[in-house]
XYZ file of C-alpha atoms in Angstrom:
135
model
C -25.647 44.144 33.887
C -23.347 43.106 31.083
C -24.538 42.613 27.589
C -23.704 39.446 25.693
C -23.644 39.168 21.984
C -25.198 36.105 20.486
C -24.612 35.128 16.953
C -27.625 34.481 14.835
C -25.537 32.203 12.663
C -23.290 29.923 14.786
C -21.112 29.052 11.783
C -17.518 30.126 12.399
C -16.154 32.879 10.216
C -13.231 32.372 7.866
C -11.000 34.365 10.227
C -12.059 32.211 13.185
C -11.339 29.047 11.228
C -7.911 30.427 10.259
C -7.128 31.194 13.905
C -8.324 27.787 15.113
C -6.401 25.899 12.420
C -3.237 27.914 13.041
C -3.533 27.302 16.779
C -4.077 23.557 16.359
C -1.141 23.356 13.953
C 1.209 25.198 16.322
C 0.152 22.956 19.191
C 0.671 19.765 17.172
C 4.090 20.840 15.868
C 5.233 21.752 19.375
C 3.976 18.413 20.743
C 5.868 16.542 18.025
C 9.027 18.560 18.667
C 8.820 17.884 22.409
C 8.238 14.186 21.733
C 11.218 13.684 19.405
C 13.596 15.733 21.538
C 12.407 14.433 24.909
C 12.448 18.063 25.993
C 9.083 19.196 27.426
C 10.015 22.847 27.038
C 11.173 22.641 23.398
C 9.902 25.510 21.280
C 9.410 25.637 17.529
C 10.869 28.582 15.636
C 9.453 29.669 12.302
C 12.070 32.110 10.991
C 14.752 30.229 9.074
C 17.734 31.493 11.127
C 15.946 30.849 14.427
C 14.809 27.416 13.203
C 18.395 26.492 12.289
C 19.753 27.788 15.607
C 17.016 26.852 18.085
C 15.687 23.633 16.572
C 18.191 22.061 14.190
C 21.394 23.024 16.025
C 20.040 22.555 19.530
C 18.156 19.280 19.076
C 19.655 17.827 15.881
C 16.255 17.343 14.283
C 14.726 18.783 11.155
C 11.395 18.885 9.415
C 10.869 16.483 6.526
C 8.119 16.643 3.927
C 7.182 20.342 4.155
C 5.338 21.211 0.893
C 7.413 24.268 -0.025
C 5.777 24.726 -3.412
C 2.406 25.218 -1.754
C 3.444 26.805 1.537
C 6.753 28.585 2.050
C 8.286 27.875 5.443
C 7.531 30.951 7.538
C 5.609 32.149 10.549
C 2.161 30.562 10.428
C 0.616 33.986 11.064
C 1.921 34.975 7.625
C 0.206 32.092 5.820
C -2.738 33.943 4.254
C -4.871 31.040 3.140
C -6.985 28.590 5.157
C -6.510 25.865 2.568
C -2.735 26.023 2.976
C -2.997 25.876 6.770
C -5.349 22.903 6.476
C -2.879 21.209 4.108
C -0.113 21.610 6.681
C -2.321 20.396 9.521
C -3.509 17.358 7.574
C 0.060 16.458 6.552
C 1.341 16.764 10.135
C -1.564 14.594 11.345
C -0.866 12.007 8.627
C 2.881 12.124 9.382
C 3.806 13.142 5.859
C 5.382 16.182 7.526
C 7.402 15.182 10.548
C 10.547 15.810 12.564
C 13.485 13.523 11.942
C 16.675 13.185 13.962
C 19.740 14.021 11.901
C 23.310 12.834 12.091
C 26.232 15.111 12.838
C 27.230 14.789 9.171
C 23.768 15.940 8.030
C 23.886 18.804 10.492
C 27.289 19.958 9.227
C 25.993 19.829 5.639
C 23.022 21.984 6.647
C 25.335 24.494 8.336
C 27.571 24.622 5.270
C 24.629 25.201 2.930
C 21.437 26.198 4.729
C 19.545 27.083 1.532
C 18.103 23.622 0.794
C 17.583 22.840 4.483
C 14.393 20.954 3.790
C 16.058 19.235 0.841
C 13.350 17.736 -1.352
C 9.593 17.973 -1.291
C 7.230 15.475 -2.864
C 4.811 17.097 -5.278
C 1.368 15.814 -6.132
C 2.714 14.092 -9.223
C 5.274 12.139 -7.221
C 8.215 14.007 -8.699
C 10.944 15.512 -6.553
C 11.513 19.250 -6.506
C 14.324 21.119 -4.859
C 13.232 23.212 -1.904
C 12.819 26.889 -2.617
C 15.509 29.183 -1.285
C 13.083 32.001 -0.562
C 11.142 30.152 2.120
């Protein structure tokens, strides 16, 4: 007979909430990428070079509105804070972070200078800040 563990306190742990939020965020981003590209097998890439090659170059779309000051663009497994993951999830749900189709001219500009590939990010005060190069 197998033994089952039951939790005395059914409240999810911080680690469980991180995993659930990260999973929901990945699913939502992939759904949005598939929707804008019309490609049901489209995959999101989180490393900058892979993102440029496998998302931007392949589909001619890019992410707009990513809050680089709060959350550098990187693998979601490397985001160490639940609040930051929740910020990303909320912004994707509210469409303040979204994919946008880009023109060939915009694509060529991104290839020529990939550092500011997310261009500008709105801060809480409404000012514009250049995207960080170390994302």
